[in-house]
Tab-separated table of C-alpha atoms in Angstrom:
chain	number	residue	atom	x	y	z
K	1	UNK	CA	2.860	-95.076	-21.349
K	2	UNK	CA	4.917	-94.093	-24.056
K	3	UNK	CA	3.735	-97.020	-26.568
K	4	UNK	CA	-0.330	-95.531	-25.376
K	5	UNK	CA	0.773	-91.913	-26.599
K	6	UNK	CA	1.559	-92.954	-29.832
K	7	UNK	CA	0.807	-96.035	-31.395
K	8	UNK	CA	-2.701	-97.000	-29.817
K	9	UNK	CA	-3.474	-93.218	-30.569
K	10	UNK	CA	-3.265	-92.879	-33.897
K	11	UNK	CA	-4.834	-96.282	-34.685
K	12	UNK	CA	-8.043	-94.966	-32.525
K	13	UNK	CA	-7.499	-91.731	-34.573
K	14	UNK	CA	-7.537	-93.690	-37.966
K	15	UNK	CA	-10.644	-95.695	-36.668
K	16	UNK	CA	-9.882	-98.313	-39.471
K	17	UNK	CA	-11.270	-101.399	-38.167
K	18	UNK	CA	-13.075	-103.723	-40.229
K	19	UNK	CA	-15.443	-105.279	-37.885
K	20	UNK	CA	-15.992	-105.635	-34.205
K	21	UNK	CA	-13.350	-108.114	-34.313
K	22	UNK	CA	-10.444	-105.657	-34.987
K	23	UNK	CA	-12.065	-103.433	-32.818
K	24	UNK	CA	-11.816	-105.905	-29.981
K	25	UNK	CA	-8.652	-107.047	-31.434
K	26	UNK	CA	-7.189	-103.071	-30.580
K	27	UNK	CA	-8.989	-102.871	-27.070
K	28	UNK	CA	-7.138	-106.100	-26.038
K	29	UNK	CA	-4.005	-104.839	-27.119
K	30	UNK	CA	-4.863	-101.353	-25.666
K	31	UNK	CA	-5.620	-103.366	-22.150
K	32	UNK	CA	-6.492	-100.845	-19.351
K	33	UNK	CA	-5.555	-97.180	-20.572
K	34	UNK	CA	-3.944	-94.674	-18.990
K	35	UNK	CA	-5.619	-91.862	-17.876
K	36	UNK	CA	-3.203	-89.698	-19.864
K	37	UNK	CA	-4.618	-91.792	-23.225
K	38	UNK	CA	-8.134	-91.891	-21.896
K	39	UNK	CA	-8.199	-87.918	-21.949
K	40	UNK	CA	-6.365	-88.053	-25.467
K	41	UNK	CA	-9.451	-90.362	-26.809
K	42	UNK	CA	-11.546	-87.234	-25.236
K	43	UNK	CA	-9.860	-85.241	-27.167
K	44	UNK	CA	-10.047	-86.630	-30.295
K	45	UNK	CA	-13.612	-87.675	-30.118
K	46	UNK	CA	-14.120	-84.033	-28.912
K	47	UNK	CA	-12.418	-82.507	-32.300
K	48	UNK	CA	-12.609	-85.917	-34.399
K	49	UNK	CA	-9.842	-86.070	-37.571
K	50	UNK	CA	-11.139	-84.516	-41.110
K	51	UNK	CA	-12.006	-86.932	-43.623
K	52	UNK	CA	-13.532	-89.877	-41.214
K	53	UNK	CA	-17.033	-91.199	-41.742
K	54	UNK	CA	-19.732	-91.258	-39.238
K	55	UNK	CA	-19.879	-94.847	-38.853
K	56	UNK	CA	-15.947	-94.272	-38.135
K	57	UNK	CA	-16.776	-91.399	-35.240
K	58	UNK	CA	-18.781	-94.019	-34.068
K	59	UNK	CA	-16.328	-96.468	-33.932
K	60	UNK	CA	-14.314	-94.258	-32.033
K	61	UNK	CA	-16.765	-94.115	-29.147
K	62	UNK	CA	-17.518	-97.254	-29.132
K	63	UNK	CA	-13.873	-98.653	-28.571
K	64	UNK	CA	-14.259	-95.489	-25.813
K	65	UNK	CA	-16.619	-96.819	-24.397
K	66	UNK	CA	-14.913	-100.366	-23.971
K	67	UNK	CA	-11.667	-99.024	-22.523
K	68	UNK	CA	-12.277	-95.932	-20.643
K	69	UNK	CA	-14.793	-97.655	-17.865
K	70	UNK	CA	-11.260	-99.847	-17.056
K	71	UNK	CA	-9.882	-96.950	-15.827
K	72	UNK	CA	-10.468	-96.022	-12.037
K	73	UNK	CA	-8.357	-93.565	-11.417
K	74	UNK	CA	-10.433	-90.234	-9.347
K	75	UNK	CA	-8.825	-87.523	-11.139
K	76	UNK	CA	-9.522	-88.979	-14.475
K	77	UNK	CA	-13.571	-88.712	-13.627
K	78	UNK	CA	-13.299	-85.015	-12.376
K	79	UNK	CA	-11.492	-84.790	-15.806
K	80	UNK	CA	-14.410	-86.773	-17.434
K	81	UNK	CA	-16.602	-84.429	-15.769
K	82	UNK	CA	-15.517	-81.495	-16.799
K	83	UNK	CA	-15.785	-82.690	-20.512
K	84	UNK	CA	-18.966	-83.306	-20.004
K	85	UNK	CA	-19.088	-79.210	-20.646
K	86	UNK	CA	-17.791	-79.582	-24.033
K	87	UNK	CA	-20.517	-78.539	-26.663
K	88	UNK	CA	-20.512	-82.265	-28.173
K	89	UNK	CA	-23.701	-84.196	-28.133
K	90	UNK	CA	-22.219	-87.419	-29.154
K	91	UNK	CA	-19.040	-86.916	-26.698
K	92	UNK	CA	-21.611	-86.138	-23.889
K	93	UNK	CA	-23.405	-89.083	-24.601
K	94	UNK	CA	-20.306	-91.039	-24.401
K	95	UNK	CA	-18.800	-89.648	-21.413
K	96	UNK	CA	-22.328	-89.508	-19.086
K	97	UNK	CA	-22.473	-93.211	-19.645
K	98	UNK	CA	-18.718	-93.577	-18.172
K	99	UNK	CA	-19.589	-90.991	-15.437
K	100	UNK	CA	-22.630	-93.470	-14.205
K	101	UNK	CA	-19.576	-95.089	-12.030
K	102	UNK	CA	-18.223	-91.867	-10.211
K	103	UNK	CA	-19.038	-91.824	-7.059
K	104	UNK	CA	-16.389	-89.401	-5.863
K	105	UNK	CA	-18.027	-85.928	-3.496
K	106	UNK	CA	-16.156	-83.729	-5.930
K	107	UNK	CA	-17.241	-85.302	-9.420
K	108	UNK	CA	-20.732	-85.104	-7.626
K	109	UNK	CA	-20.558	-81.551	-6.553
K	110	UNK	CA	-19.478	-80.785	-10.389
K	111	UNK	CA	-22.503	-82.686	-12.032
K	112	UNK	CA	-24.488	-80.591	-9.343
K	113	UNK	CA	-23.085	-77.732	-10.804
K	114	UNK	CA	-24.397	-77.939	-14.328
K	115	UNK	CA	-27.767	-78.307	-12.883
K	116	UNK	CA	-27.908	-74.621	-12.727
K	117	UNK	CA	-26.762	-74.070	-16.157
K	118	UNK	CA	-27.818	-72.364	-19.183
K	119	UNK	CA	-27.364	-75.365	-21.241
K	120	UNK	CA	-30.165	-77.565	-21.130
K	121	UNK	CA	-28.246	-80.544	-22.720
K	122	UNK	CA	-25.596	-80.500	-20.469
K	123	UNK	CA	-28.478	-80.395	-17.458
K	124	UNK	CA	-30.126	-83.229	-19.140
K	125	UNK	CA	-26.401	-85.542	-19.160
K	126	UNK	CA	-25.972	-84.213	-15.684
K	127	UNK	CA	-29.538	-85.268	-14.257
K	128	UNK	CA	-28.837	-88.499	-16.077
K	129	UNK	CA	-25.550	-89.424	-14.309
K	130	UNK	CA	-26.940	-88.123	-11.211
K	131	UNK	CA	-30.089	-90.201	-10.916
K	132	UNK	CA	-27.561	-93.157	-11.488
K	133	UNK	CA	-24.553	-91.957	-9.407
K	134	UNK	CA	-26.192	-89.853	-7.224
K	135	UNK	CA	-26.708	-90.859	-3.264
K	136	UNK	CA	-28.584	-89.824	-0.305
K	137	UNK	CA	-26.133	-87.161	0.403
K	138	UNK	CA	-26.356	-86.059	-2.928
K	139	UNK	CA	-29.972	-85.529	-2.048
K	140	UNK	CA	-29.731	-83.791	1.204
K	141	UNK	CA	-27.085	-81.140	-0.845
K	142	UNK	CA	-29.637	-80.568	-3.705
K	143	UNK	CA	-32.492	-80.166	-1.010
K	144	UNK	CA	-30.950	-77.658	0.582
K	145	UNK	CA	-29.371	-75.438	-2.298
K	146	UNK	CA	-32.639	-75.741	-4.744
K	147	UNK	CA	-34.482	-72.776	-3.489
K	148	UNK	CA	-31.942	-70.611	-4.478
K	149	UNK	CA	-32.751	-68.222	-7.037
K	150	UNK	CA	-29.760	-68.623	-9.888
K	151	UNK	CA	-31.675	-71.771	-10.869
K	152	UNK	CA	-31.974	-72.711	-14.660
K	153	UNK	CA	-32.298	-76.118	-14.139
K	154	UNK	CA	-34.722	-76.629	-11.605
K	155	UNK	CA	-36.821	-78.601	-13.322
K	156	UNK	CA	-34.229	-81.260	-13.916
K	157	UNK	CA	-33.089	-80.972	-10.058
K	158	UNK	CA	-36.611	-81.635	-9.076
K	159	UNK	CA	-36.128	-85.018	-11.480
K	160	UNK	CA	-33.140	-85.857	-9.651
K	161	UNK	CA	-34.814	-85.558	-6.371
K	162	UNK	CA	-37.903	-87.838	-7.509
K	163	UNK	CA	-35.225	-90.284	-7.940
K	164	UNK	CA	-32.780	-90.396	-5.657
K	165	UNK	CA	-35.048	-89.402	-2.415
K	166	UNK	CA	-38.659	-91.506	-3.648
K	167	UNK	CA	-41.068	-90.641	-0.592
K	168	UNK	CA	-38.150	-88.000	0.910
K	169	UNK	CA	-38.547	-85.559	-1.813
K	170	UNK	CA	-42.741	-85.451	-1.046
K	171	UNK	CA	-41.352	-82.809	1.810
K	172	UNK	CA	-39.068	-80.918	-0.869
K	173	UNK	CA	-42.065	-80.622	-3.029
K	174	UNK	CA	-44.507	-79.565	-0.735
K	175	UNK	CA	-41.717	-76.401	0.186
K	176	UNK	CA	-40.674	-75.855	-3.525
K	177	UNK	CA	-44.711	-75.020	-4.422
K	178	UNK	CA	-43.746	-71.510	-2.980
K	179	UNK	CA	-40.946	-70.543	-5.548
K	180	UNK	CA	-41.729	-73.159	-8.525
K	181	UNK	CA	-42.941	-71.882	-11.986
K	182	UNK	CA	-45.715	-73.198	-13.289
K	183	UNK	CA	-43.854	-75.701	-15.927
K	184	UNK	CA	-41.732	-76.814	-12.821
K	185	UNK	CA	-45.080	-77.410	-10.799
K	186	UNK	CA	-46.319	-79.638	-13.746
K	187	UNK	CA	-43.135	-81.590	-13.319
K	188	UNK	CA	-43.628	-81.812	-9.804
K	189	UNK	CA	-47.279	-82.968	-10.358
K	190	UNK	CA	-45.915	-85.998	-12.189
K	191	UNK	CA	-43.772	-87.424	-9.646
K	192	UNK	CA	-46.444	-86.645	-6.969
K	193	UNK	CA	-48.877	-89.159	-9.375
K	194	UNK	CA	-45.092	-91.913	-9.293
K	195	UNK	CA	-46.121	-94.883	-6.881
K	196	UNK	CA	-42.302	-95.388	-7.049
K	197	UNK	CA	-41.669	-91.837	-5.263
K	198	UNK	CA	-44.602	-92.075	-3.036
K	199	UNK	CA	-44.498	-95.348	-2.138
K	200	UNK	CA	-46.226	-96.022	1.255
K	201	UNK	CA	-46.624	-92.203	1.575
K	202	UNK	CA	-49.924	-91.521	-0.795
K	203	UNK	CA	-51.396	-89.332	1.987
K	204	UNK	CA	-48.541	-86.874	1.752
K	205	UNK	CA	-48.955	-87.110	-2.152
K	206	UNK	CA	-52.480	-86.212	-1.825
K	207	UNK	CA	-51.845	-83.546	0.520
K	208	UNK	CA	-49.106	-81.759	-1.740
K	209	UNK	CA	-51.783	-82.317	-4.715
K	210	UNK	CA	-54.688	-80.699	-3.229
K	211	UNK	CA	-52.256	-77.316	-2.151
K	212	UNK	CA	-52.028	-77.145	-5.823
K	213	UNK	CA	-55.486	-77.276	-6.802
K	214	UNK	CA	-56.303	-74.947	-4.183
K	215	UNK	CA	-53.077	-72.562	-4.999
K	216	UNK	CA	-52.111	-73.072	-8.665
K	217	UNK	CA	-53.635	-71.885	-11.698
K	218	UNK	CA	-56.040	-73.863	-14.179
K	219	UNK	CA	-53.412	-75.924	-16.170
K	220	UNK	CA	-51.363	-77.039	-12.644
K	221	UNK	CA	-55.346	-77.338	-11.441
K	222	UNK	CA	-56.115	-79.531	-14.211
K	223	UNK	CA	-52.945	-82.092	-13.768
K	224	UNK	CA	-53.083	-82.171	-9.980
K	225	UNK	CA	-56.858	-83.300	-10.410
K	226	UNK	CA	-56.146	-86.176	-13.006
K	227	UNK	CA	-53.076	-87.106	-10.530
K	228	UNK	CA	-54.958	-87.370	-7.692
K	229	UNK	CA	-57.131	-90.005	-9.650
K	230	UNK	CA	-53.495	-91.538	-10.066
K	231	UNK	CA	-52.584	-92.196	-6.857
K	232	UNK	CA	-53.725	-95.724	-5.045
K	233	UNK	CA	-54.123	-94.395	-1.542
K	234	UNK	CA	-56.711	-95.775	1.044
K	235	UNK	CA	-57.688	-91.999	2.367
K	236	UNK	CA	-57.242	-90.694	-1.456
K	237	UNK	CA	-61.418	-90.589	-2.176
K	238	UNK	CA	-62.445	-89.354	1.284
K	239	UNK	CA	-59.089	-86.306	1.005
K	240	UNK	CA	-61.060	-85.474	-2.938
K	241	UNK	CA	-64.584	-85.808	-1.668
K	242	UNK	CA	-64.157	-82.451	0.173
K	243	UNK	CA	-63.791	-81.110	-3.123
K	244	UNK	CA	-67.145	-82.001	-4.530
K	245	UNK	CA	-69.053	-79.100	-2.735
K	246	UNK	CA	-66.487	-76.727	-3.889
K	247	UNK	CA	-68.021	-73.336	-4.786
K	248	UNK	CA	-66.097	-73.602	-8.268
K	249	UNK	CA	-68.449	-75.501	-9.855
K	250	UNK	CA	-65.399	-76.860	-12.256
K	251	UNK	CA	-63.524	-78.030	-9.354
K	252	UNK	CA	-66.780	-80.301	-8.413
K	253	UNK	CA	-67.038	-81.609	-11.652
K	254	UNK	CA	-63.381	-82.269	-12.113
K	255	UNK	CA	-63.344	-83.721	-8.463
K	256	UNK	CA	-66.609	-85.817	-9.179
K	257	UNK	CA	-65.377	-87.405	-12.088
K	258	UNK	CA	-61.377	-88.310	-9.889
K	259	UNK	CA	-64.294	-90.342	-7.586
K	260	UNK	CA	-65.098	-92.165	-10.207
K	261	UNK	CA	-61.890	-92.835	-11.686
K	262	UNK	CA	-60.909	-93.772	-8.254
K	263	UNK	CA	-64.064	-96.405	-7.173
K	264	UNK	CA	-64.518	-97.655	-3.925
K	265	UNK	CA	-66.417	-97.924	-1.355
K	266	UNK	CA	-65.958	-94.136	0.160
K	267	UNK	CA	-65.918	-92.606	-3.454
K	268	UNK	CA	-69.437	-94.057	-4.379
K	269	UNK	CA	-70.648	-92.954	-0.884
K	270	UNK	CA	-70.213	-89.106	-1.819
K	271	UNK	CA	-71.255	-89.715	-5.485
K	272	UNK	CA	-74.330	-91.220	-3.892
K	273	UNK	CA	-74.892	-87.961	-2.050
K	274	UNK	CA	-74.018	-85.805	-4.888
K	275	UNK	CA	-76.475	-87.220	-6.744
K	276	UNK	CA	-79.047	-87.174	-4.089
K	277	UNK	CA	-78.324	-83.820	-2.914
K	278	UNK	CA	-76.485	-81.706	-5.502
K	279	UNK	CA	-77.485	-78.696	-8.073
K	280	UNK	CA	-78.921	-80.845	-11.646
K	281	UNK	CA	-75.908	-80.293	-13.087
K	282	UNK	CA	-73.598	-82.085	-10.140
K	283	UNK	CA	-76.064	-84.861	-9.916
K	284	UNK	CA	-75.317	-85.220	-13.888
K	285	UNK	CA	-72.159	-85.273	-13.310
K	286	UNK	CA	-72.320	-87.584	-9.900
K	287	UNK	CA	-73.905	-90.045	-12.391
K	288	UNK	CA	-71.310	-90.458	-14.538
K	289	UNK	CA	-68.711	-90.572	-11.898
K	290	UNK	CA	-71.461	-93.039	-10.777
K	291	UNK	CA	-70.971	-95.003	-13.717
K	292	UNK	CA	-67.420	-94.952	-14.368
K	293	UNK	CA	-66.930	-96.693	-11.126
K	294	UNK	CA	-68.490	-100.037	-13.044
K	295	UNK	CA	-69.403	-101.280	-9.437
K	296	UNK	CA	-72.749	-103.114	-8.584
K	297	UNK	CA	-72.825	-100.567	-5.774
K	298	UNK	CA	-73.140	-97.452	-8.028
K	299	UNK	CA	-76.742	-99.063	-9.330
K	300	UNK	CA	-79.086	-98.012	-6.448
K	301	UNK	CA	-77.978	-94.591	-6.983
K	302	UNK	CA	-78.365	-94.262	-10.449
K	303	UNK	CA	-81.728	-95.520	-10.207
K	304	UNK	CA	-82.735	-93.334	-7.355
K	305	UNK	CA	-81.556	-90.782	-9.634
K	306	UNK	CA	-84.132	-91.039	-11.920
K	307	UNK	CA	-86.628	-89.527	-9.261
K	308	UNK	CA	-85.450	-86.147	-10.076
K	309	UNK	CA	-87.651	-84.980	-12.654
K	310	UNK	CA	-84.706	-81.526	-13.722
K	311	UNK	CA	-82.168	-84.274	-14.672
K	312	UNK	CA	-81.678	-86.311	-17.553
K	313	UNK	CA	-79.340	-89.011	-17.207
């Protein structure tokens, strides 16, 4: 303990090595730390000595980052956790890669913690380690304590929730569209378009997607309508095709041309009776839904199209 105090420290704190050699030649000699030494390295990469390089600060972490994962010791992750606080880009870069280990409740709870604060680098290192670290019953705690109102980093929490839950944070999404800001909605509308959060679950995606064309304004409108054209869902046309009579005549349009991003047999069906039956300007725009479908189906329609004498295709 004694020898890892002094010695080892103040050859990390000279960072002299030569090559990667000497480097591994010191980690070898280092073996596995002590936690006492690991914090000192903290320390010192925290606050680094005057008069070293960069390439020698990086050095520093790098040997770091070789002996401090050896070390399994609980209270030395809290500890690790707690410098993750430390205004220190590099050192939080260092330290969230060590921290993708802890699995302890309490380093959890901690990480959890800096979700709701006013840093946003230190909520970005914390949703990192979380997605990584993070477990079911992570989930189930951030679920429960995200509609809470002292909430700076909901946007990353809503990340985390993508990622650890997949198809179980659909649910959390559909209840956070009540108390969500608009830039948190966007972020929601991206994981709703994820195949690897919905999974088997594309109706449920749909669903939440459509309550926020019908109940957001016409930016979250916008995204929800080019991720519904995202999702691969057998019921995804016939849930858009209600849209295509919308009084909005922007909605239609925006839902006519999802139908023919989306092709199929149920999205050319409605295009077919857009383009029969709709105002000139929907059957324009049922034609080139029509025709973005690049299906031998679509032709019959187009052609039938050119009976109407008010539209130019």
């Amino acid at each position: 303990m004694s020898t890892q105090a002094t010695g080892p420290i103040e050859e990390f704190k000279r960072a002299a090595w030569r090559n990667s050699e000497d480097m591994a030649a010191f980690t070898d000699r280092v073996g596995t730390p002590s936690p006492a030494f690991v914090e000192q390295m903290v320390e010192q990469l925290h606050r680094p000595p005057k008069g070293l390089s960069p390439a020698q600060v990086q050095a520093m972490h790098q040997a770091f980052l070789q002996l401090a994962p050896r070390q399994h010791d609980p209270d030395l992750m809290m500890k690790l956790a707690e410098a993750l606080a430390l205004p220190n880009d590099q050192l939080r870069r260092s330290v969230s890669r060590v921290l993708m280990r802890a699995k302890t409740k309490e380093v959890l709870t901690k990480l959890l913690s800096y979700l709701k604060h006013k840093d946003p680098r230190l909520r970005e290192y914390a949703k990192r380690v979380l997605c990584e670290a993070g477990s079911l019953q992570t989930f189930n705690v951030l679920q429960n304590a995200i509609g809470t109102d002292d909430w700076f980093g909901r946007g990353e929490a809503l990340d985390v929730l993508a990622h650890l839950g997949q198809h179980r944070s659909l649910r959390v999404f559909r209840k956070a569209l009540s108390y969500a800001t608009p830039e948190e909605v966007e972020r929601i509308i991206v994981h709703l378009a994820d195949e690897r959060v919905y999974e088997e679950h594309a109706a449920v995606a749909v669903e939440v997607l459509l309550l926020i064309v019908r109940g957001s304004g016409p930016a979250q409108r916008k995204s929800a309508m080019i991720a519904l054209g995202q999702v691969a869902g057998p019921d995804t046309a016939s849930a858009v095709a209600e849209l295509v009579w919308d009084e909005d005549p922007a909605l239609a349009q925006e839902a006519i041309q999802v139908l023919g991003k989306l092709g199929g047999a149920a999205a050319i069906s409605t295009l077919s009776r857009v383009a029969s039956f709709g105002h000139p300007s929907a059957r324009v725009a049922a034609a080139k839904g029509l025709a973005l479908t690049q299906s031998e189906e679509a032709i019959f329609p187009l052609i039938k199209l050119l009976e109407h004498d008010d539209v130019l295709v």
